[in-house]
mmCIF file of C-alpha atoms and ligand atoms in Angstrom:
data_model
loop_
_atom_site.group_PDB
_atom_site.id
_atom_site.type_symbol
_atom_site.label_atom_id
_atom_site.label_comp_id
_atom_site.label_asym_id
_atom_site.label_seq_id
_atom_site.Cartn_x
_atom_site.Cartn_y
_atom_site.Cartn_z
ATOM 1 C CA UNK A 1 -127.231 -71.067 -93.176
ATOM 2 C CA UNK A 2 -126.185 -67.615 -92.004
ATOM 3 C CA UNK A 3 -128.483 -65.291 -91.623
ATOM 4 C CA UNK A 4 -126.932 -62.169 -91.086
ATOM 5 C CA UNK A 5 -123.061 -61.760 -90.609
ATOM 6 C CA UNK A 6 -121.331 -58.728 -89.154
ATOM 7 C CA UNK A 7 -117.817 -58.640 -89.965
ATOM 8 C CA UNK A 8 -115.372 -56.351 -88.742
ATOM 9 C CA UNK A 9 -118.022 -53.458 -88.318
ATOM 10 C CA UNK A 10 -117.920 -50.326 -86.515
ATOM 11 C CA UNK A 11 -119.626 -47.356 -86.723
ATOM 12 C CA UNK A 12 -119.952 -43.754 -85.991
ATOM 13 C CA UNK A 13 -122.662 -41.381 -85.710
ATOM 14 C CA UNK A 14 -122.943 -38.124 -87.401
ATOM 15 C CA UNK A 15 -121.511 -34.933 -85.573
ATOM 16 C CA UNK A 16 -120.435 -37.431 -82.877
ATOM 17 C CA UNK A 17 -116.560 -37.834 -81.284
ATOM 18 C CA UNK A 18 -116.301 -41.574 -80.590
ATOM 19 C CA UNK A 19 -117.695 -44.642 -82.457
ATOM 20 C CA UNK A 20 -120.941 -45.913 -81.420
ATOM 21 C CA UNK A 21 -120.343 -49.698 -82.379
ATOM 22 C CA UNK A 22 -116.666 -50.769 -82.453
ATOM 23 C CA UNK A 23 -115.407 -54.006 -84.435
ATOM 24 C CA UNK A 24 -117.862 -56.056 -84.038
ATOM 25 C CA UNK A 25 -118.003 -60.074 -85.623
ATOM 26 C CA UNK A 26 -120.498 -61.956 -85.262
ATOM 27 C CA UNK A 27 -122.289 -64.784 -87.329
ATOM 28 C CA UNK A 28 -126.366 -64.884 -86.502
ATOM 29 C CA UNK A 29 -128.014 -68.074 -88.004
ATOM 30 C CA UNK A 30 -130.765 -68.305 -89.452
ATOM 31 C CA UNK A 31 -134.085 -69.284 -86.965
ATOM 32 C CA UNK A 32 -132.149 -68.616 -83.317
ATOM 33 C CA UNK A 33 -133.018 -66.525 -80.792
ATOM 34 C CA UNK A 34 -130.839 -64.227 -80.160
ATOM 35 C CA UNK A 35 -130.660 -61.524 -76.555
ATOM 36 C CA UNK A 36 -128.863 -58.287 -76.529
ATOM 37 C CA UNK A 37 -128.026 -56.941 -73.313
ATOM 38 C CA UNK A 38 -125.615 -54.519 -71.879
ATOM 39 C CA UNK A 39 -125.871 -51.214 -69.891
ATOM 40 C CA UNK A 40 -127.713 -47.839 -71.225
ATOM 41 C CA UNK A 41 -125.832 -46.718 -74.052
ATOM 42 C CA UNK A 42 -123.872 -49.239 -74.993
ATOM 43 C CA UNK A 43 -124.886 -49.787 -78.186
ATOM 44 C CA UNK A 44 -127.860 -51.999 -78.343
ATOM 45 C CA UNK A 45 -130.453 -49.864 -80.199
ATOM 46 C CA UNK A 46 -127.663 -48.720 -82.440
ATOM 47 C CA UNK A 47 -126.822 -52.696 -83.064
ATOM 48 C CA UNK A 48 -130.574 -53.405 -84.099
ATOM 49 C CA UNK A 49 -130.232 -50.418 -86.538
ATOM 50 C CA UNK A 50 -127.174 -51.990 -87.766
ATOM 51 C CA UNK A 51 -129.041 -55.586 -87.761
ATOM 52 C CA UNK A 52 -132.079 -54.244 -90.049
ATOM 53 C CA UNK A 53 -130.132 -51.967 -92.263
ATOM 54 C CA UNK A 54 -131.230 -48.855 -91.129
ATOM 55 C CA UNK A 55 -127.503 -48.195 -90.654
ATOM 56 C CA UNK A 56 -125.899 -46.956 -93.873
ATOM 57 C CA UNK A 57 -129.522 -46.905 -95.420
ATOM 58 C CA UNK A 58 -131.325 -44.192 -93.517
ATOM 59 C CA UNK A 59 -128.538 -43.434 -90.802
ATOM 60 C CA UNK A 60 -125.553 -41.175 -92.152
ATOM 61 C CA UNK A 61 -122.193 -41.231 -90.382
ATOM 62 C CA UNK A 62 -119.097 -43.783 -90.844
ATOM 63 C CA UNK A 63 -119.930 -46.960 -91.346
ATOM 64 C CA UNK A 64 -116.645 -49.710 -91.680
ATOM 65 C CA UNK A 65 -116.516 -53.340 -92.080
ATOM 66 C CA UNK A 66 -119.423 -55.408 -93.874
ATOM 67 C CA UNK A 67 -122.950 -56.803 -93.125
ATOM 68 C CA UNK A 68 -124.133 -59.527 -95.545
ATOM 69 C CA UNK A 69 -128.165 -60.178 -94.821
ATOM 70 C CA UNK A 70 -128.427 -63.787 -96.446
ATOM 71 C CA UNK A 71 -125.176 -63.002 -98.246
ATOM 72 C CA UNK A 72 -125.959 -59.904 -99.331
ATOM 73 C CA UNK A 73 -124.019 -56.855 -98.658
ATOM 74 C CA UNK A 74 -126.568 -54.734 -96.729
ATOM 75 C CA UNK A 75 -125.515 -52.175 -98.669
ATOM 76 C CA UNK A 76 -126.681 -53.768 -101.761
ATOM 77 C CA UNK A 77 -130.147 -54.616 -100.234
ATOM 78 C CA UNK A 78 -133.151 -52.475 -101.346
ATOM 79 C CA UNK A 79 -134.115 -50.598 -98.046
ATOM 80 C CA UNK A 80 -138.043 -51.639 -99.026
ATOM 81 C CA UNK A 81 -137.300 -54.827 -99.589
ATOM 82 C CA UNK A 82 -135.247 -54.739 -96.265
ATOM 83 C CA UNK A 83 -138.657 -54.010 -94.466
ATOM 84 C CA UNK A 84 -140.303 -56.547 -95.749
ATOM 85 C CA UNK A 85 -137.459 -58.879 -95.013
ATOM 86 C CA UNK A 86 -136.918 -57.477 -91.058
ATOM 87 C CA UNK A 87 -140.023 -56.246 -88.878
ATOM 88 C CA UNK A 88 -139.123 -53.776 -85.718
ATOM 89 C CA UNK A 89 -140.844 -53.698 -83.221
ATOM 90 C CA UNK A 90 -139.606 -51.038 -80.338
ATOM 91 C CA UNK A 91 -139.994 -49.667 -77.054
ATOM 92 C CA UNK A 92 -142.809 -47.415 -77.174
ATOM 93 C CA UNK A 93 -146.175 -48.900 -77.655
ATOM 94 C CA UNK A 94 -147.720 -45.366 -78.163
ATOM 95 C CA UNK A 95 -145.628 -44.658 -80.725
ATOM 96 C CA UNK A 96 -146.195 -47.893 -82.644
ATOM 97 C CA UNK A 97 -149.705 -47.106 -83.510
ATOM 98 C CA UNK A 98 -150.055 -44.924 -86.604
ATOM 99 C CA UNK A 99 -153.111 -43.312 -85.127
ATOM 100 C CA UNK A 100 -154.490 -43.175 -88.541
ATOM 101 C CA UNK A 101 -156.880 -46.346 -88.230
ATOM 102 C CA UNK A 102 -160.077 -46.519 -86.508
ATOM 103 C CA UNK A 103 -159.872 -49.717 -86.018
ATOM 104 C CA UNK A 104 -157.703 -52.892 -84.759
ATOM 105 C CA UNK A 105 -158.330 -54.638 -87.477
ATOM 106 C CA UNK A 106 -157.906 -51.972 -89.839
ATOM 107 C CA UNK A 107 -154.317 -51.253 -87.653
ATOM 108 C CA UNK A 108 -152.883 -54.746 -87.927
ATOM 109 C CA UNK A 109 -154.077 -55.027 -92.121
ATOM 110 C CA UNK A 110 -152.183 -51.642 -92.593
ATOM 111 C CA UNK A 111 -148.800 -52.991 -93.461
ATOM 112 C CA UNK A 112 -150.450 -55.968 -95.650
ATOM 113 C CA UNK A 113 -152.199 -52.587 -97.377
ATOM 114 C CA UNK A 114 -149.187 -50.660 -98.248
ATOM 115 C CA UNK A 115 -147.725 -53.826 -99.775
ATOM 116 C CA UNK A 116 -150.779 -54.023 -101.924
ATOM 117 C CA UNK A 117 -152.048 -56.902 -101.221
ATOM 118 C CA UNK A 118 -155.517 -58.063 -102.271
ATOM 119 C CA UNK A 119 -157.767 -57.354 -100.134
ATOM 120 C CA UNK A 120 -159.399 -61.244 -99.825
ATOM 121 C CA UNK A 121 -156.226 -62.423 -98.509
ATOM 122 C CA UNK A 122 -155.553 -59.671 -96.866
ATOM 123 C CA UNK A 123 -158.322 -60.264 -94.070
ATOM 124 C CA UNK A 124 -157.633 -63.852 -94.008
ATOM 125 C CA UNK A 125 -154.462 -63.522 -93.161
ATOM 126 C CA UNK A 126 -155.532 -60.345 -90.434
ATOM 127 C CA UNK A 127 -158.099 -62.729 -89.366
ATOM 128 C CA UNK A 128 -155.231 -65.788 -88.810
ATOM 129 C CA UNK A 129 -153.133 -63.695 -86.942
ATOM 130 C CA UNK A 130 -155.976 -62.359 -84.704
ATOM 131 C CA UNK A 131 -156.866 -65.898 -83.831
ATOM 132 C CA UNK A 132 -153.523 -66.757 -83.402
ATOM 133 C CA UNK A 133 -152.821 -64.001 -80.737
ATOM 134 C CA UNK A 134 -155.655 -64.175 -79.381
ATOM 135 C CA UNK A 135 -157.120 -60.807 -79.859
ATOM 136 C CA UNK A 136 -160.540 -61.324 -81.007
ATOM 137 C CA UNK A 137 -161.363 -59.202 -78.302
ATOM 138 C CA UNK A 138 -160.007 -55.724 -79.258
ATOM 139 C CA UNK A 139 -160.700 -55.971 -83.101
ATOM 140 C CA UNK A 140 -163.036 -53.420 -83.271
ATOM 141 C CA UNK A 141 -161.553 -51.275 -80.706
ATOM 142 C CA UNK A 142 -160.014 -48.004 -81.599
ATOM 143 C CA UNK A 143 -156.215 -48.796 -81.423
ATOM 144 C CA UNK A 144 -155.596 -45.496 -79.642
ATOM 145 C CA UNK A 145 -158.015 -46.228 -76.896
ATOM 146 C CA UNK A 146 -155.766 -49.396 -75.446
ATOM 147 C CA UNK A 147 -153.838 -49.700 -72.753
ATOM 148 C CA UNK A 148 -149.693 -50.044 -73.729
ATOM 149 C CA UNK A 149 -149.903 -53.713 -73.353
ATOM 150 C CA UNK A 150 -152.655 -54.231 -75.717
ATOM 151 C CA UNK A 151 -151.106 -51.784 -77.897
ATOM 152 C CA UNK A 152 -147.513 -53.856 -77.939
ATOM 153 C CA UNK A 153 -149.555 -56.932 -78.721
ATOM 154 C CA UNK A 154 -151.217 -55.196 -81.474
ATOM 155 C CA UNK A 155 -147.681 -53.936 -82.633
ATOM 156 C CA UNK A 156 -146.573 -57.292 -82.755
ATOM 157 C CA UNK A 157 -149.755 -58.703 -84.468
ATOM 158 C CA UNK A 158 -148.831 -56.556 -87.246
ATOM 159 C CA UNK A 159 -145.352 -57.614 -87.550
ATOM 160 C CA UNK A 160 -146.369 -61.170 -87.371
ATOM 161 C CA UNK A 161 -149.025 -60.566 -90.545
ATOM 162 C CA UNK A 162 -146.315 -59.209 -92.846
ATOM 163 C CA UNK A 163 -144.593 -62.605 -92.146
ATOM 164 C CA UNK A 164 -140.963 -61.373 -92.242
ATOM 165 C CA UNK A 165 -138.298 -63.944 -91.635
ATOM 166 C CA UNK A 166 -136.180 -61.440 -89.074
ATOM 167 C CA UNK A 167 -137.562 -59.469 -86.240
ATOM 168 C CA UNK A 168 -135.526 -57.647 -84.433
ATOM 169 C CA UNK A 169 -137.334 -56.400 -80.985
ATOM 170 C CA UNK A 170 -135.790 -53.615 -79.102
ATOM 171 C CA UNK A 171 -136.993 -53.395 -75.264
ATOM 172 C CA UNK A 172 -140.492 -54.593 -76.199
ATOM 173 C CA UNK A 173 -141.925 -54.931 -72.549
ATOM 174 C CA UNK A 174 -139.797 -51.767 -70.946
ATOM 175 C CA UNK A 175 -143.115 -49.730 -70.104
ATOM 176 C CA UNK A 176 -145.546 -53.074 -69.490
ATOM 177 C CA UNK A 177 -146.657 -54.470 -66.312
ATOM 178 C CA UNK A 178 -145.681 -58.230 -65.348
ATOM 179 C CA UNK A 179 -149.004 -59.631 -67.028
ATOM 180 C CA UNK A 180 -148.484 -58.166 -70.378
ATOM 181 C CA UNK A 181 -144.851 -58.600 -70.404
ATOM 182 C CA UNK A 182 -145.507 -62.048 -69.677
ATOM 183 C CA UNK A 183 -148.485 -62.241 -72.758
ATOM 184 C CA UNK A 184 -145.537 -60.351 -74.752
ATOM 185 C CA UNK A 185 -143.127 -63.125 -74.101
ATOM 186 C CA UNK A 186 -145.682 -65.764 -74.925
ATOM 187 C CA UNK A 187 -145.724 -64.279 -78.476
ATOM 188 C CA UNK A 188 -142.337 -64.107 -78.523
ATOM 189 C CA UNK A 189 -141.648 -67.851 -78.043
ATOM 190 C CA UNK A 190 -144.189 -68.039 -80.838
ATOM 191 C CA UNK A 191 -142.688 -66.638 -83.057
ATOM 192 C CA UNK A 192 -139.371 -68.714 -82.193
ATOM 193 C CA UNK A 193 -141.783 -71.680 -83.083
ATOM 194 C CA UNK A 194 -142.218 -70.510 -86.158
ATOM 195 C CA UNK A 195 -138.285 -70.750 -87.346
ATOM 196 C CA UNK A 196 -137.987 -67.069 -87.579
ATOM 197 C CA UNK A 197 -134.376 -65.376 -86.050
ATOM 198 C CA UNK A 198 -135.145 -63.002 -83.443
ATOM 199 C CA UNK A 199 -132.966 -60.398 -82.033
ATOM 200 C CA UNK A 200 -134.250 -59.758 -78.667
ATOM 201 C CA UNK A 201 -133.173 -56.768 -76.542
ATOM 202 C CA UNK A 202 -134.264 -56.970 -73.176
ATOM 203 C CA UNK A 203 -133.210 -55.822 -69.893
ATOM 204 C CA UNK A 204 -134.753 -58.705 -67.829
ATOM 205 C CA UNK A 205 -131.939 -61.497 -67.786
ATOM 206 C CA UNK A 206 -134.514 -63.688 -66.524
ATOM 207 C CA UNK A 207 -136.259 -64.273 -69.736
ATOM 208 C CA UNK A 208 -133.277 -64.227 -71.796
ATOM 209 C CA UNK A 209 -132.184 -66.997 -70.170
ATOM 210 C CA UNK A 210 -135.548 -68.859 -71.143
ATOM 211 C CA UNK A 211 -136.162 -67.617 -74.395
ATOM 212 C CA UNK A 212 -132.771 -66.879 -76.236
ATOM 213 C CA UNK A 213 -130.200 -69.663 -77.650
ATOM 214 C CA UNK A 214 -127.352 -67.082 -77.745
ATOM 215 C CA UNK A 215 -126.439 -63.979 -75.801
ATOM 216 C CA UNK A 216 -124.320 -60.789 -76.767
ATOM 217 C CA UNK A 217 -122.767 -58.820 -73.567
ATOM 218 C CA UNK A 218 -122.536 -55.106 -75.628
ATOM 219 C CA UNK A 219 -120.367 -52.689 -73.533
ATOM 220 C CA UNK A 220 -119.295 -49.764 -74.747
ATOM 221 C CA UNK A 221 -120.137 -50.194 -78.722
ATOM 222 C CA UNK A 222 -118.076 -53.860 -78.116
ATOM 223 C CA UNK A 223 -119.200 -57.318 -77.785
ATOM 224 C CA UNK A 224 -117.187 -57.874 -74.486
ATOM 225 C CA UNK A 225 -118.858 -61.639 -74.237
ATOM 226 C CA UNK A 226 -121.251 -63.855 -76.306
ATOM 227 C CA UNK A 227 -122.107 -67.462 -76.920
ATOM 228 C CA UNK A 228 -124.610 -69.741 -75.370
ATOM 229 C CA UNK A 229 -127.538 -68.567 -73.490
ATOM 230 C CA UNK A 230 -125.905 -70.891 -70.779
ATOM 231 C CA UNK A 231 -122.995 -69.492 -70.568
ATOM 232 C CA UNK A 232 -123.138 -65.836 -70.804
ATOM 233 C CA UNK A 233 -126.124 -65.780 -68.281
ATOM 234 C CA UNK A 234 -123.922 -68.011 -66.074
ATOM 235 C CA UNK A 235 -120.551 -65.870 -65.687
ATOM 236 C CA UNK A 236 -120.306 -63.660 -63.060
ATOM 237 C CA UNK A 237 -118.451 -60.959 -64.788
ATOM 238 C CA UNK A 238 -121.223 -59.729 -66.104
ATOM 239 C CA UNK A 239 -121.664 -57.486 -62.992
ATOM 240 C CA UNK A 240 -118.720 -55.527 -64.336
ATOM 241 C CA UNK A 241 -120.438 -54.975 -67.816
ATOM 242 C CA UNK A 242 -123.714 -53.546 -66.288
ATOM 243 C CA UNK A 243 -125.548 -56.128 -66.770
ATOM 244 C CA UNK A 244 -127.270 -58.295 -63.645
ATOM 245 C CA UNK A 245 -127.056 -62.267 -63.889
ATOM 246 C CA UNK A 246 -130.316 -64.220 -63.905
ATOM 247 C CA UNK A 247 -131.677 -64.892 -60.456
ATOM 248 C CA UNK A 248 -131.409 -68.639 -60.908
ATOM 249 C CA UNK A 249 -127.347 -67.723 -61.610
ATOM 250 C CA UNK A 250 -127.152 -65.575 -58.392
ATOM 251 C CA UNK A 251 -129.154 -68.428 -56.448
ATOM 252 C CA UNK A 252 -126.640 -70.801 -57.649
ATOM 253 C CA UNK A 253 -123.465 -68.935 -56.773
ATOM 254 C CA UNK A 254 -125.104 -68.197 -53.384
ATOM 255 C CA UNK A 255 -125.277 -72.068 -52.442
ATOM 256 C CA UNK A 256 -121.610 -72.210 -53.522
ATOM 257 C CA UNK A 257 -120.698 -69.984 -51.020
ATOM 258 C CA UNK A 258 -122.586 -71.365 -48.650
ATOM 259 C CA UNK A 259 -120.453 -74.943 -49.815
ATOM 260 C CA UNK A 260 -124.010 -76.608 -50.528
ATOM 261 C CA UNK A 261 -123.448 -76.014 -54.382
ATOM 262 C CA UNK A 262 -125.810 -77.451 -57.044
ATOM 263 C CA UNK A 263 -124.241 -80.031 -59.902
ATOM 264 C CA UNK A 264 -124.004 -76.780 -62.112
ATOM 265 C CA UNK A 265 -124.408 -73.222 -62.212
ATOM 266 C CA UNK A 266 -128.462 -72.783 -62.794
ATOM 267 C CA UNK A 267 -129.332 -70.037 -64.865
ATOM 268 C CA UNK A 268 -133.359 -70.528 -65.142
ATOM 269 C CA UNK A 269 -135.612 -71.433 -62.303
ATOM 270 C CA UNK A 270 -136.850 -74.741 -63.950
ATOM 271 C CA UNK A 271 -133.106 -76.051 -64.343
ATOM 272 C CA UNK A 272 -132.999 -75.035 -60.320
ATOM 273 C CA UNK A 273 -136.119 -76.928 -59.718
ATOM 274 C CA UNK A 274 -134.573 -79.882 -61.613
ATOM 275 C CA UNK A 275 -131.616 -79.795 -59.508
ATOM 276 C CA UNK A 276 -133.734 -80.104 -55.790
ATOM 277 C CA UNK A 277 -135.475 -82.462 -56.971
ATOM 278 C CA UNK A 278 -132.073 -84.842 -58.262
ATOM 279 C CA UNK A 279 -130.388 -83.768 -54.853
ATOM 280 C CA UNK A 280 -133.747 -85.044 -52.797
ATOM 281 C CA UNK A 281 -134.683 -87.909 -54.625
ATOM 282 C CA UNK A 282 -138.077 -87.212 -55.812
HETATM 283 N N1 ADP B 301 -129.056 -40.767 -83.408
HETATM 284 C C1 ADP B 301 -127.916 -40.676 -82.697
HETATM 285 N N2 ADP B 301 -126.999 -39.715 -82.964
HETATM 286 C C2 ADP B 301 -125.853 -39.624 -82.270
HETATM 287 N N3 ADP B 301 -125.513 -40.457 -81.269
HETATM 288 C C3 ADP B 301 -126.376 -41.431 -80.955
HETATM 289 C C4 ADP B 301 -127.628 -41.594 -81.630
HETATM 290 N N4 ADP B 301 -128.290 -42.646 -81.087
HETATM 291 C C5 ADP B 301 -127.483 -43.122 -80.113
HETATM 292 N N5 ADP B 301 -126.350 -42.399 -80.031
HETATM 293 C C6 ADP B 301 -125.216 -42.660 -79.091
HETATM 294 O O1 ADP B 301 -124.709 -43.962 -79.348
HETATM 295 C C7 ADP B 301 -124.401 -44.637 -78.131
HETATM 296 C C8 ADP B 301 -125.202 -45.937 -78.040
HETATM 297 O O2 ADP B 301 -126.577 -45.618 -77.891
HETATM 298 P P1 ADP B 301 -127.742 -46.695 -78.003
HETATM 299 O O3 ADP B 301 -127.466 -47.565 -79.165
HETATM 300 O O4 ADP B 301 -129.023 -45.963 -77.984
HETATM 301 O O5 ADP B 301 -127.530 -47.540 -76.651
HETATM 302 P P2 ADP B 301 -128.549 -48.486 -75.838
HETATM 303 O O6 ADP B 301 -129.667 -48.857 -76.750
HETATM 304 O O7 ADP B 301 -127.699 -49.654 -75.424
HETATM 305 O O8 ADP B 301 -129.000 -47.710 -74.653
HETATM 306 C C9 ADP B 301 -124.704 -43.653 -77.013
HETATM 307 O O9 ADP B 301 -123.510 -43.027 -76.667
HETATM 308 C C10 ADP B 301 -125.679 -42.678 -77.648
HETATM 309 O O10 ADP B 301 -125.557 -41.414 -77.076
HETATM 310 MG MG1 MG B 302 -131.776 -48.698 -76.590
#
């Protein structure tokens, strides 16, 4: 089943000259993983707004073409009910945190609270998703005390409790070190476990090419390629669009050159690894 379709879309901001997103299509199923990439502006946090509904519901400006979310014109959608439907989680882990809870705990129930739910099932379901990322260790801390890792984790741990069926996750490990980038994609793949459709901005082609199934190349407010994770992340013009190829990819085209090519091009380091091992007989 489709789970969101974007048909012949673009859109403009308000007070702006030229359209931010430009006639897009695109059909997004329901429980894939899905990576965004493309330069600095070209479009990427505007295409989550799209994605989620934020765009016509809280964004003004000129918005063409149609978005069904699970047939529904988004236009048509409540914008709470969107928000239950689609969690966000962004860039910023400082900003995530409403700074109004003393508390972890109290910080990851918060959404559960404002969708009144009772409060028995309401800790059992805090206390599942604690266990589940595994942050027994920070429930009592004061959210505002903890480092920008531990504060995207706890972002995501509230996401995860309102048990939406979208998230849409906009450059969640920009401003994390490798270690919590890596605990960031752990949840990630997670959460693809679950059956949930992700749309996953990122800027490291690396673990796009592990976790996504698809890939959109956005360059200026167009999709200039998209398709399988395996073959967006393995064509080389992707250099023109901004955007670097995978290091596995690079590797690849590099033994090419040097006329010692692998069977195909390899765009994660496991499908490399797989490859030696064929060519040396082990
Ligand atoms: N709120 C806004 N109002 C007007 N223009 C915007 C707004 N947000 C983004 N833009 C413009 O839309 C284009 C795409 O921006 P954005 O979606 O943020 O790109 P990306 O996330 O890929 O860096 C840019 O030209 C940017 O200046
Ligand atoms: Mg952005």
């Amino acid at each position: 089943m489709n789970c969101i379709s974007v048909k012949n879309v673009s859109y403009k901001y308000p007070y702006t000259e030229g359209f931010a997103l430009k006639e897009l299509n695109y059909e997004f199923e329901k429980g894939k993983c899905y990576g965004i990439i493309g330069a600095n502006g070209s479009g990427k946090t505007t295409f989550c707004n799209l994605l989620r509904g934020m765009i016509p519901h809280f964004f003004e400006g000129e918005l063409t073409g149609d978005v069904f979310i699970e047939e529904t014109d988004v236009r048509n959608w409540d914008s709470n009910l969107l928000s239950t439907k689609i969690g966000y989680i962004f860039q910023n882990p400082f900003t995530q945190i409403s700074g109004i809870k003393e508390t972890v705990f109290e910080e990851i129930a918060l959404g559960l609270e404002n969708l009144g739910m009772e409060k028995e099932a309401l800790i059992d379901r805090v206390i599942e998703v604690v266990k589940l990322l595994k942050l027994e260790q920070l429930i009592k801390k004061n959210p505002n005390n903890l480092s920008g890792g531990q504060k995207q984790r706890v972002a995501f741990a509230s996401i995860i409790a309102m048990n939406n069926d979208i998230i849409v996750i906009d450059e969640p490990t920009s401003q994390l070190d490798p270690e919590s980038t890596a605990e960031i994609f752990s949840i990630i793949n997670l959460l693809r476990n679950q059956g949930k459709t992700i749309f996953l901005v990122e800027h490291k082609v690396d673990l796009i090419a592990e976790y996504s199934d698809e890939v959109i190349v956005l360059k200026d407010g167009q999709i200039t390629l998209s398709g399988s994770t395996q073959e967006v992340l393995s064509n080389m013009d992707l250099l023109q669009m901004g955007v670097m190829l995978p290091q596995a990819s690079m590797l690849s085209y590099d033994m090419q050159k040097a006329n010692k090519q692998l069977d195909s091009i390899a765009i994660t380091k496991s499908q490399v690894i797989e490859q030696i091992k064929q060519r040396v007989g082990v």
